[in-house]
Amino acid sequence: MSIESTNPATGDVIETYDETNASERSERLERAQTAFEEWRDVPIETRQRLLVNAGDVLRENTEEYAELMTREMGKPIEQARAEVEKCAWVCDYYGEHAAEFLQDEVVASDPNARTVVAHQPLGPILAIMPWNFPFWQVFRFAAPNLAAGNVGLLKHASNVPGCARAIADIFHEAGFPEDVFTTLLIDSSEIEAVIEDDRIQGVTLTGSDGAGRAVAETAGSELKKTVLELGGSDPFVVLEDAPMEETVETAVQARLLNSGQSCIAAKRFIVVEDVYDEFVDRFTEEMDAQVVGDPLDEETDIGPQARPDLLDQLHEQVQETVEQGGEIRLGGEPVDREGAFYPPTVVTDVPEDAPADQEELFGPVATVFRVPDEAAAIEKANDTRFGLGASVWTDDLERGERVAREFESGLAFVNELVKSDPRLPFGGVKDSGYGRELARDGIREFVNTKTIWVQQDAGEETDLVE
């Protein structure tokens, strides 16, 4: 069997890759387990140094990796370069801080005992990663976990096999031992068998909530730890005192980054009555000014959707919303050109329970809701099964922080678009998943937090209550 890598801007086949067959899959799992037995004992300073090397490899080959991402999934080239740099940043970050985050913690306990909390690696961790940020999603998993002493096995999205191979090569070139990071080019139907394999000790997934439920069910039956970063329908709340020029400028960026294909993109724009008309007019004008075109062209703002079927699904959601009473202010029809292009689209007057109200729209489509006041804005922001990110826009920063605390989300930003940062925990609540990536929290997700009790006076009485 083979996997084709296809350029969504042209429909051309870039390259064909052989799938990992069942025998090869088992062999790679065995090699990963063997590699872990040695890797876990490698001094963390060495692991950190190798991560820094990986960051250097990324920066030295930025153009090559950026063009690979752009050709495989359509990301505008400037954004692809920024993604490579962000991957290097996360390598640098854990290259500097991993030892600090994982050092033993001496905890005051019984006066006649020394009690320590240690953080020890678990073993081979399976990472099931999406196509929309084909390098970043992988590196934000790999950097902390390889630093912690785990080994990684990557099941990447089927439309970015070239990115999957390139990432494995990066770690090899950086000096990581063979099989500490392995790519499995397998079909999604094989994931369950991999999770059930005794050699896999944990699973992390970034993807849809449907995929998350399936992975969690299988991993739960095997009593294996999971981290799930799932979909989002992030609210972008505009209050009456919002700095309008900055708000509109950032709103466009927050909706259209990665051609609108981001879990943490602003998708529902919730605007109070007093500034609703002004916001809609200015926002629609700025959305219309964005350039749709060849993602390899430096002037392009929006490239193609990553696959034709994803464009079809997005358009169906828009059409159904309009049929139920929504109004198209801009866009709303696929671009009449070769490739899977969808234009910047603005939908208002969205009825309750329409797809644009209840579902995640994974593309350059913004829905705008009119609300009477701040309280109604918060209520609408939380009226979703998702809970990944949210932002609020206001001139009053104290008010902004108060509103941010009211959001039912894992991330809340005031006067800034929602984004990930290696220094801060990243993840969601509700149907957006659980667990955290990045920062200290992320490196401690797949470790054994072990209590070690050293009794220093054996003659003392012991408390036998559990």
C-alpha positions as a printed NumPy array, in Angstrom:
array([[  0.   ,   0.   ,   0.   ],
       [  1.109,   3.558,  -0.582],
       [  0.228,   7.081,   0.555],
       [  0.072,   9.961,  -1.909],
       [  1.122,  13.462,  -0.949],
       [ -1.016,  15.893,  -2.991],
       [ -0.694,  19.659,  -3.398],
       [ -4.117,  21.149,  -2.523],
       [ -3.386,  24.299,  -4.524],
       [ -2.932,  22.38 ,  -7.784],
       [ -4.154,  18.832,  -7.25 ],
       [ -0.755,  17.512,  -8.367],
       [  0.76 ,  14.466,  -6.667],
       [  3.993,  15.542,  -4.972],
       [  5.333,  12.14 ,  -3.964],
       [  4.213,   8.629,  -3.062],
       [  5.272,   6.899,   0.16 ],
       [  5.096,   3.262,   1.212],
       [  2.851,   2.571,   4.19 ],
       [  4.276,   0.897,   7.277],
       [  2.981,  -2.674,   7.123],
       [  1.962,  -4.734,  10.158],
       [  5.31 ,  -6.507,  10.424],
       [  7.282,  -3.245,  10.175],
       [  4.959,  -1.622,  12.694],
       [  5.6  ,  -4.319,  15.276],
       [  9.332,  -4.179,  14.627],
       [  9.401,  -0.398,  15.124],
       [  7.452,  -0.699,  18.366],
       [  9.973,  -3.248,  19.601],
       [ 12.9  ,  -1.05 ,  18.625],
       [ 11.263,   1.914,  20.342],
       [ 10.902,  -0.097,  23.551],
       [ 14.547,  -1.151,  23.342],
       [ 15.619,   2.425,  22.69 ],
       [ 13.682,   3.602,  25.741],
       [ 15.598,   1.269,  28.056],
       [ 18.776,   3.185,  27.207],
       [ 17.335,   6.644,  26.551],
       [ 15.714,   6.865,  29.988],
       [ 19.177,   6.688,  31.583],
       [ 20.834,   9.254,  29.333],
       [ 21.658,  12.324,  31.483],
       [ 19.025,  14.996,  31.043],
       [ 21.749,  17.511,  30.185],
       [ 22.554,  15.375,  27.124],
       [ 18.897,  15.159,  26.151],
       [ 18.628,  18.936,  26.448],
       [ 21.716,  19.47 ,  24.3  ],
       [ 20.277,  17.265,  21.556],
       [ 17.051,  19.273,  21.622],
       [ 19.023,  22.463,  21.083],
       [ 20.718,  20.705,  18.16 ],
       [ 17.282,  19.953,  16.704],
       [ 16.427,  23.642,  16.937],
       [ 19.603,  24.437,  15.024],
       [ 18.713,  21.933,  12.291],
       [ 15.286,  23.518,  11.947],
       [ 16.687,  27.025,  11.566],
       [ 19.385,  25.936,   9.133],
       [ 16.764,  24.399,   6.842],
       [ 13.848,  26.776,   7.346],
       [ 13.099,  27.304,   3.667],
       [ 13.135,  23.588,   2.864],
       [ 10.712,  22.698,   5.657],
       [  8.478,  25.702,   5.02 ],
       [  8.1  ,  24.84 ,   1.34 ],
       [  7.356,  21.211,   2.246],
       [  4.501,  22.284,   4.539],
       [  3.142,  24.705,   1.965],
       [  3.173,  22.142,  -0.831],
       [  1.596,  19.374,   1.251],
       [ -1.198,  21.279,   3.028],
       [ -1.349,  24.739,   1.48 ],
       [ -0.118,  26.947,   4.308],
       [  0.959,  30.444,   3.125],
       [  4.737,  30.37 ,   2.877],
       [  5.397,  33.219,   5.323],
       [  3.327,  31.435,   7.978],
       [  5.161,  28.191,   7.237],
       [  8.487,  29.869,   7.952],
       [  7.085,  31.19 ,  11.225],
       [  5.995,  27.662,  12.137],
       [  9.518,  26.325,  11.649],
       [ 10.887,  29.073,  13.887],
       [  8.307,  28.281,  16.567],
       [  9.375,  24.631,  16.516],
       [ 12.977,  25.724,  17.049],
       [ 11.787,  27.912,  19.935],
       [ 10.114,  25.011,  21.738],
       [ 13.311,  22.969,  21.334],
       [ 15.323,  25.827,  22.82 ],
       [ 12.804,  26.25 ,  25.635],
       [ 12.953,  22.678,  26.873],
       [ 16.654,  22.59 ,  26.103],
       [ 16.954,  25.271,  28.771],
       [ 14.226,  24.351,  31.272],
       [ 13.614,  20.57 ,  31.175],
       [ 15.982,  19.735,  34.036],
       [ 14.417,  22.433,  36.202],
       [ 10.893,  21.099,  35.554],
       [ 11.85 ,  17.48 ,  36.26 ],
       [ 14.167,  17.815,  39.228],
       [ 13.324,  15.948,  42.407],
       [ 11.186,  17.869,  44.872],
       [ 11.964,  17.411,  48.552],
       [  8.703,  17.695,  50.477],
       [  8.425,  18.253,  54.209],
       [  6.664,  15.259,  55.722],
       [  7.354,  13.038,  58.711],
       [ 10.183,  14.494,  60.829],
       [ 11.971,  11.129,  60.81 ],
       [ 11.824,  10.598,  57.053],
       [ 13.123,  12.129,  53.855],
       [ 10.308,  12.374,  51.316],
       [ 10.96 ,  13.124,  47.682],
       [  8.755,  13.469,  44.599],
       [ 10.534,  12.211,  41.475],
       [  9.379,  12.564,  37.852],
       [ 10.34 ,   9.508,  35.81 ],
       [  9.604,   8.696,  32.155],
       [  6.907,   6.195,  31.23 ],
       [  8.157,   4.724,  27.964],
       [  7.014,   4.83 ,  24.327],
       [  4.294,   7.463,  23.765],
       [  2.094,   7.461,  20.664],
       [  1.37 ,  10.886,  19.155],
       [ -1.56 ,  11.142,  16.723],
       [ -1.143,  14.486,  15.011],
       [ -3.13 ,  16.599,  12.504],
       [ -2.192,  18.22 ,   9.234],
       [ -2.978,  21.875,   9.96 ],
       [  0.267,  22.68 ,  11.787],
       [  2.235,  19.667,  10.572],
       [  5.535,  20.584,  12.255],
       [  4.418,  22.573,  15.316],
       [  1.897,  20.05 ,  16.623],
       [  4.566,  17.346,  16.532],
       [  7.363,  19.39 ,  18.077],
       [  5.241,  20.631,  20.971],
       [  4.729,  16.943,  21.815],
       [  8.217,  15.714,  21.015],
       [ 10.356,  18.376,  22.698],
       [  9.054,  17.895,  26.264],
       [  8.618,  14.147,  25.993],
       [ 12.042,  13.375,  24.564],
       [ 13.553,  15.674,  27.183],
       [ 11.662,  13.767,  29.892],
       [ 13.227,  10.484,  28.757],
       [ 10.249,   9.056,  26.874],
       [ 10.487,   7.921,  23.268],
       [  7.995,   9.042,  20.624],
       [  6.077,   7.263,  17.89 ],
       [  4.304,   9.538,  15.409],
       [  1.133,   8.678,  13.526],
       [  0.782,  11.792,  11.39 ],
       [ -2.146,  12.821,   9.191],
       [ -2.204,  10.932,   5.909],
       [ -1.954,  14.076,   3.75 ],
       [  1.41 ,  15.199,   5.222],
       [  3.654,  12.105,   4.999],
       [  6.565,  14.167,   3.749],
       [  6.423,  16.324,   6.877],
       [  6.329,  13.193,   9.032],
       [  9.465,  11.797,   7.384],
       [ 11.249,  15.143,   7.543],
       [ 10.627,  15.485,  11.289],
       [ 12.093,  12.048,  11.973],
       [ 15.135,  13.042,   9.889],
       [ 15.546,  16.236,  11.926],
       [ 15.902,  14.321,  15.175],
       [ 18.335,  11.887,  13.541],
       [ 20.448,  14.74 ,  12.159],
       [ 20.426,  16.428,  15.583],
       [ 22.098,  13.35 ,  17.062],
       [ 19.229,  11.578,  18.795],
       [ 19.783,   7.808,  19.024],
       [ 18.085,   5.596,  16.47 ],
       [ 14.447,   4.769,  17.319],
       [ 14.034,   7.427,  20.023],
       [ 11.647,   9.09 ,  17.573],
       [  9.857,   6.95 ,  14.991],
       [  7.312,   7.653,  12.263],
       [  4.549,   5.156,  11.512],
       [  2.933,   5.722,   8.112],
       [ -0.235,   3.814,   8.939],
       [ -3.939,   4.147,   8.27 ],
       [ -6.263,   5.487,  10.965],
       [ -7.892,   2.053,  11.153],
       [ -4.661,   0.7  ,  12.673],
       [ -4.476,   3.185,  15.543],
       [ -6.535,   1.044,  17.912],
       [ -4.118,  -1.875,  17.571],
       [ -1.139,   0.379,  18.286],
       [ -2.762,   1.847,  21.405],
       [ -3.573,  -1.643,  22.662],
       [  0.028,  -2.795,  22.21 ],
       [  1.671,  -3.425,  25.592],
       [  4.732,  -1.435,  24.566],
       [  2.772,   1.832,  24.256],
       [  2.512,   3.615,  27.622],
       [  0.537,   6.721,  26.715],
       [ -1.279,   8.477,  23.872],
       [ -1.632,  12.111,  22.893],
       [ -3.943,  13.309,  20.145],
       [ -4.654,  16.621,  18.498],
       [ -7.729,  16.408,  16.306],
       [-11.505,  16.296,  16.255],
       [-13.58 ,  15.521,  19.319],
       [-14.827,  12.395,  17.536],
       [-11.295,  11.1  ,  17.123],
       [-10.572,  12.062,  20.722],
       [-13.491,  10.022,  22.044],
       [-12.377,   6.962,  20.068],
       [ -8.782,   7.234,  21.27 ],
       [ -9.83 ,   7.87 ,  24.869],
       [-12.135,   4.842,  24.837],
       [ -9.413,   2.508,  23.6  ],
       [ -6.715,   3.936,  25.86 ],
       [ -9.078,   3.925,  28.844],
       [ -9.821,   0.246,  28.399],
       [ -6.054,  -0.336,  28.537],
       [ -5.601,   2.047,  31.513],
       [ -3.203,   4.219,  29.546],
       [ -2.771,   7.938,  30.09 ],
       [ -4.106,  10.281,  27.38 ],
       [ -3.851,  13.96 ,  26.555],
       [ -6.451,  15.27 ,  24.116],
       [ -6.356,  18.647,  22.356],
       [ -9.538,  18.69 ,  20.336],
       [-11.644,  21.139,  18.354],
       [-12.665,  24.657,  19.23 ],
       [-15.21 ,  27.319,  18.367],
       [-13.458,  30.19 ,  20.077],
       [-15.448,  33.338,  20.908],
       [-13.99 ,  36.758,  20.142],
       [-15.939,  39.157,  22.355],
       [-16.039,  42.848,  21.404],
       [-17.294,  45.157,  24.164],
       [-18.534,  48.708,  23.598],
       [-15.227,  50.245,  24.735],
       [-13.01 ,  48.091,  22.526],
       [-10.154,  49.889,  20.688],
       [-11.823,  49.393,  17.31 ],
       [ -8.911,  49.757,  14.885],
       [ -6.722,  47.287,  16.762],
       [ -9.694,  44.994,  17.407],
       [-10.683,  44.716,  13.745],
       [ -7.105,  44.251,  12.565],
       [ -6.516,  41.413,  15.023],
       [ -9.965,  39.897,  14.396],
       [ -9.051,  39.328,  10.742],
       [ -5.748,  37.736,  11.671],
       [ -7.381,  35.611,  14.385],
       [ -9.919,  34.211,  11.916],
       [ -7.7  ,  33.752,   8.855],
       [ -4.39 ,  32.463,  10.25 ],
       [ -3.463,  29.227,   8.471],
       [ -6.264,  29.934,   5.984],
       [ -8.734,  29.635,   8.85 ],
       [ -7.702,  26.069,   9.676],
       [ -6.801,  26.315,  13.345],
       [ -8.427,  24.932,  16.481],
       [ -7.72 ,  28.17 ,  18.343],
       [ -8.835,  30.505,  15.561],
       [-11.516,  33.008,  16.506],
       [-14.662,  31.616,  14.929],
       [-17.61 ,  33.293,  16.7  ],
       [-17.41 ,  37.085,  16.874],
       [-19.734,  38.266,  19.636],
       [-20.279,  42.021,  19.504],
       [-22.327,  44.244,  21.807],
       [-25.116,  46.3  ,  20.237],
       [-23.45 ,  49.717,  20.634],
       [-20.555,  48.888,  18.265],
       [-22.033,  46.032,  16.247],
       [-22.636,  47.897,  12.992],
       [-19.259,  49.612,  13.07 ],
       [-17.46 ,  46.353,  13.754],
       [-19.29 ,  44.4  ,  11.034],
       [-18.66 ,  47.087,   8.402],
       [-14.968,  47.478,   9.178],
       [-14.394,  43.766,   9.713],
       [-16.064,  42.835,   6.419],
       [-14.019,  45.44 ,   4.562],
       [-10.744,  44.122,   6.001],
       [-11.683,  40.5  ,   5.328],
       [-12.428,  41.412,   1.727],
       [ -8.973,  42.985,   1.364],
       [ -7.16 ,  39.707,   2.048],
       [ -5.412,  38.072,  -0.911],
       [ -6.406,  34.524,  -1.847],
       [ -3.9  ,  32.738,  -4.031],
       [ -0.831,  30.571,  -4.525],
       [  0.485,  29.823,  -1.017],
       [  4.064,  29.971,  -2.319],
       [  3.51 ,  33.606,  -3.364],
       [  4.802,  36.015,  -0.714],
       [  1.764,  38.285,  -1.224],
       [ -0.799,  35.577,  -0.457],
       [ -2.77 ,  35.832,   2.789],
       [ -5.015,  32.799,   2.31 ],
       [ -4.025,  29.571,   0.62 ],
       [ -6.197,  26.575,  -0.252],
       [ -8.027,  24.38 ,   2.181],
       [ -5.886,  21.345,   2.899],
       [ -8.104,  18.876,   0.995],
       [-11.044,  19.205,  -1.421],
       [-13.32 ,  17.217,   0.909],
       [-12.631,  19.692,   3.713],
       [-13.663,  22.564,   1.444],
       [-16.861,  20.697,   0.552],
       [-17.68 ,  20.124,   4.212],
       [-17.095,  23.788,   5.067],
       [-19.286,  24.968,   2.197],
       [-22.083,  22.618,   3.241],
       [-22.029,  24.158,   6.731],
       [-22.238,  27.657,   5.26 ],
       [-25.063,  26.717,   2.888],
       [-27.088,  25.048,   5.617],
       [-26.644,  28.09 ,   7.877],
       [-27.904,  30.378,   5.11 ],
       [-30.862,  28.085,   4.431],
       [-31.814,  28.406,   8.092],
       [-31.747,  32.218,   7.939],
       [-28.122,  33.338,   8.117],
       [-27.015,  36.267,   5.95 ],
       [-23.847,  36.244,   3.853],
       [-22.077,  39.609,   4.092],
       [-18.986,  38.443,   2.194],
       [-17.883,  35.378,   0.263],
       [-19.851,  32.199,   0.725],
       [-18.91 ,  30.358,  -2.487],
       [-15.764,  28.375,  -3.404],
       [-13.308,  30.357,  -5.51 ],
       [-13.635,  29.625,  -9.228],
       [-10.095,  28.452,  -9.844],
       [ -8.002,  25.315,  -9.728],
       [ -7.388,  24.021,  -6.213],
       [ -9.361,  23.835,  -2.971],
       [ -9.767,  27.582,  -2.398],
       [-12.469,  29.14 ,  -0.223],
       [-12.676,  32.93 ,   0.175],
       [-12.895,  35.004,   3.367],
       [-16.545,  34.756,   4.358],
       [-18.617,  36.71 ,   6.886],
       [-22.01 ,  35.399,   8.064],
       [-24.392,  37.384,  10.286],
       [-27.864,  36.794,  11.723],
       [-26.932,  33.199,  12.455],
       [-29.906,  31.249,  13.848],
       [-29.545,  29.175,  17.   ],
       [-28.726,  25.541,  16.248],
       [-27.464,  26.327,  12.729],
       [-24.094,  24.719,  11.855],
       [-22.332,  28.087,  12.16 ],
       [-23.707,  28.37 ,  15.692],
       [-23.165,  24.827,  16.974],
       [-20.314,  23.337,  14.95 ],
       [-16.686,  24.158,  14.37 ],
       [-16.171,  25.832,  10.989],
       [-12.632,  24.888,  10.016],
       [-11.878,  27.438,   7.34 ],
       [-11.949,  31.191,   6.577],
       [-15.571,  31.704,   7.672],
       [-16.421,  34.19 ,  10.442],
       [-19.806,  34.293,  12.144],
       [-20.857,  37.529,  13.877],
       [-23.443,  37.638,  16.667],
       [-25.187,  40.739,  18.028],
       [-25.742,  40.861,  21.812],
       [-27.159,  43.644,  24.036],
       [-24.442,  43.848,  26.672],
       [-21.479,  42.295,  28.46 ],
       [-23.524,  39.741,  30.401],
       [-25.17 ,  38.487,  27.22 ],
       [-21.776,  38.358,  25.5  ],
       [-20.358,  36.093,  28.212],
       [-23.45 ,  33.889,  28.078],
       [-23.155,  33.538,  24.298],
       [-19.418,  32.928,  24.491],
       [-20.008,  29.985,  26.827],
       [-22.981,  28.646,  24.86 ],
       [-20.94 ,  25.972,  23.08 ],
       [-19.815,  22.437,  23.759],
       [-16.239,  23.532,  23.062],
       [-13.894,  25.186,  25.531],
       [-10.453,  25.709,  24.022],
       [ -9.751,  29.445,  23.765],
       [-11.532,  32.8  ,  24.059],
       [-10.661,  36.477,  23.867],
       [-12.242,  39.746,  24.962],
       [-11.601,  43.272,  23.666],
       [-11.962,  46.357,  25.868],
       [-10.126,  49.535,  26.907],
       [-10.598,  48.58 ,  30.566],
       [ -8.025,  45.9  ,  31.386],
       [ -9.49 ,  45.119,  34.802],
       [-12.842,  44.579,  33.163],
       [-11.163,  42.438,  30.523],
       [ -9.532,  40.168,  33.084],
       [-12.801,  39.824,  34.962],
       [-14.569,  38.758,  31.774],
       [-11.706,  36.412,  30.854],
       [-12.184,  34.597,  34.163],
       [-15.83 ,  34.038,  33.227],
       [-15.016,  32.188,  30.002],
       [-15.415,  28.416,  30.088],
       [-12.144,  27.768,  28.305],
       [ -8.62 ,  26.524,  28.859],
       [ -7.151,  29.728,  27.4  ],
       [ -8.44 ,  33.276,  27.807],
       [ -6.839,  36.38 ,  26.312],
       [ -7.52 ,  40.093,  26.802],
       [ -6.818,  42.329,  23.803],
       [ -4.82 ,  39.595,  22.063],
       [ -5.634,  36.685,  19.791],
       [ -5.528,  33.198,  21.261],
       [ -2.16 ,  31.517,  20.651],
       [  0.137,  28.865,  22.03 ],
       [  3.396,  29.729,  23.763],
       [  6.019,  27.22 ,  24.993],
       [  6.166,  29.083,  28.319],
       [  2.441,  28.657,  29.098],
       [  0.174,  25.608,  29.527],
       [ -2.004,  24.869,  26.506],
       [ -5.252,  22.884,  26.399],
       [ -9.003,  23.004,  26.77 ],
       [-12.078,  21.931,  28.702],
       [-15.493,  20.496,  27.763],
       [-15.428,  18.89 ,  24.301],
       [-12.088,  20.548,  23.565],
       [-10.32 ,  17.847,  25.54 ],
       [ -8.193,  17.544,  28.649],
       [ -4.594,  17.554,  29.766],
       [ -2.038,  20.235,  29.018],
       [  0.811,  20.677,  26.601],
       [  3.816,  23.011,  26.896],
       [  5.433,  24.715,  29.916],
       [  6.063,  22.704,  33.091],
       [  2.585,  21.161,  32.968],
       [  3.224,  19.689,  29.538],
       [  6.473,  17.928,  30.365],
       [  4.86 ,  16.34 ,  33.421],
       [  1.867,  14.808,  31.618],
       [  3.648,  11.588,  30.605],
       [  5.838,  10.929,  33.624],
       [  5.455,   8.809,  36.721],
       [  5.155,  11.271,  39.581],
       [  6.693,   8.981,  42.144],
       [  6.714,   9.466,  45.92 ],
       [  9.907,   8.191,  47.558],
       [  9.922,   7.823,  51.35 ],
       [ 13.239,   7.211,  53.12 ],
       [ 12.708,   6.379,  56.796],
       [ 15.63 ,   7.755,  58.767],
       [ 14.784,   6.277,  62.171],
       [ 13.538,   2.713,  61.946],
       [ 12.684,   2.712,  65.638],
       [  9.778,   5.152,  65.292],
       [  6.193,   3.911,  65.191],
       [  4.615,   3.774,  61.721],
       [  1.137,   5.045,  60.873],
       [ -0.6  ,   2.04 ,  59.296],
       [ -3.665,   3.931,  58.085],
       [ -3.677,   4.073,  54.272]])
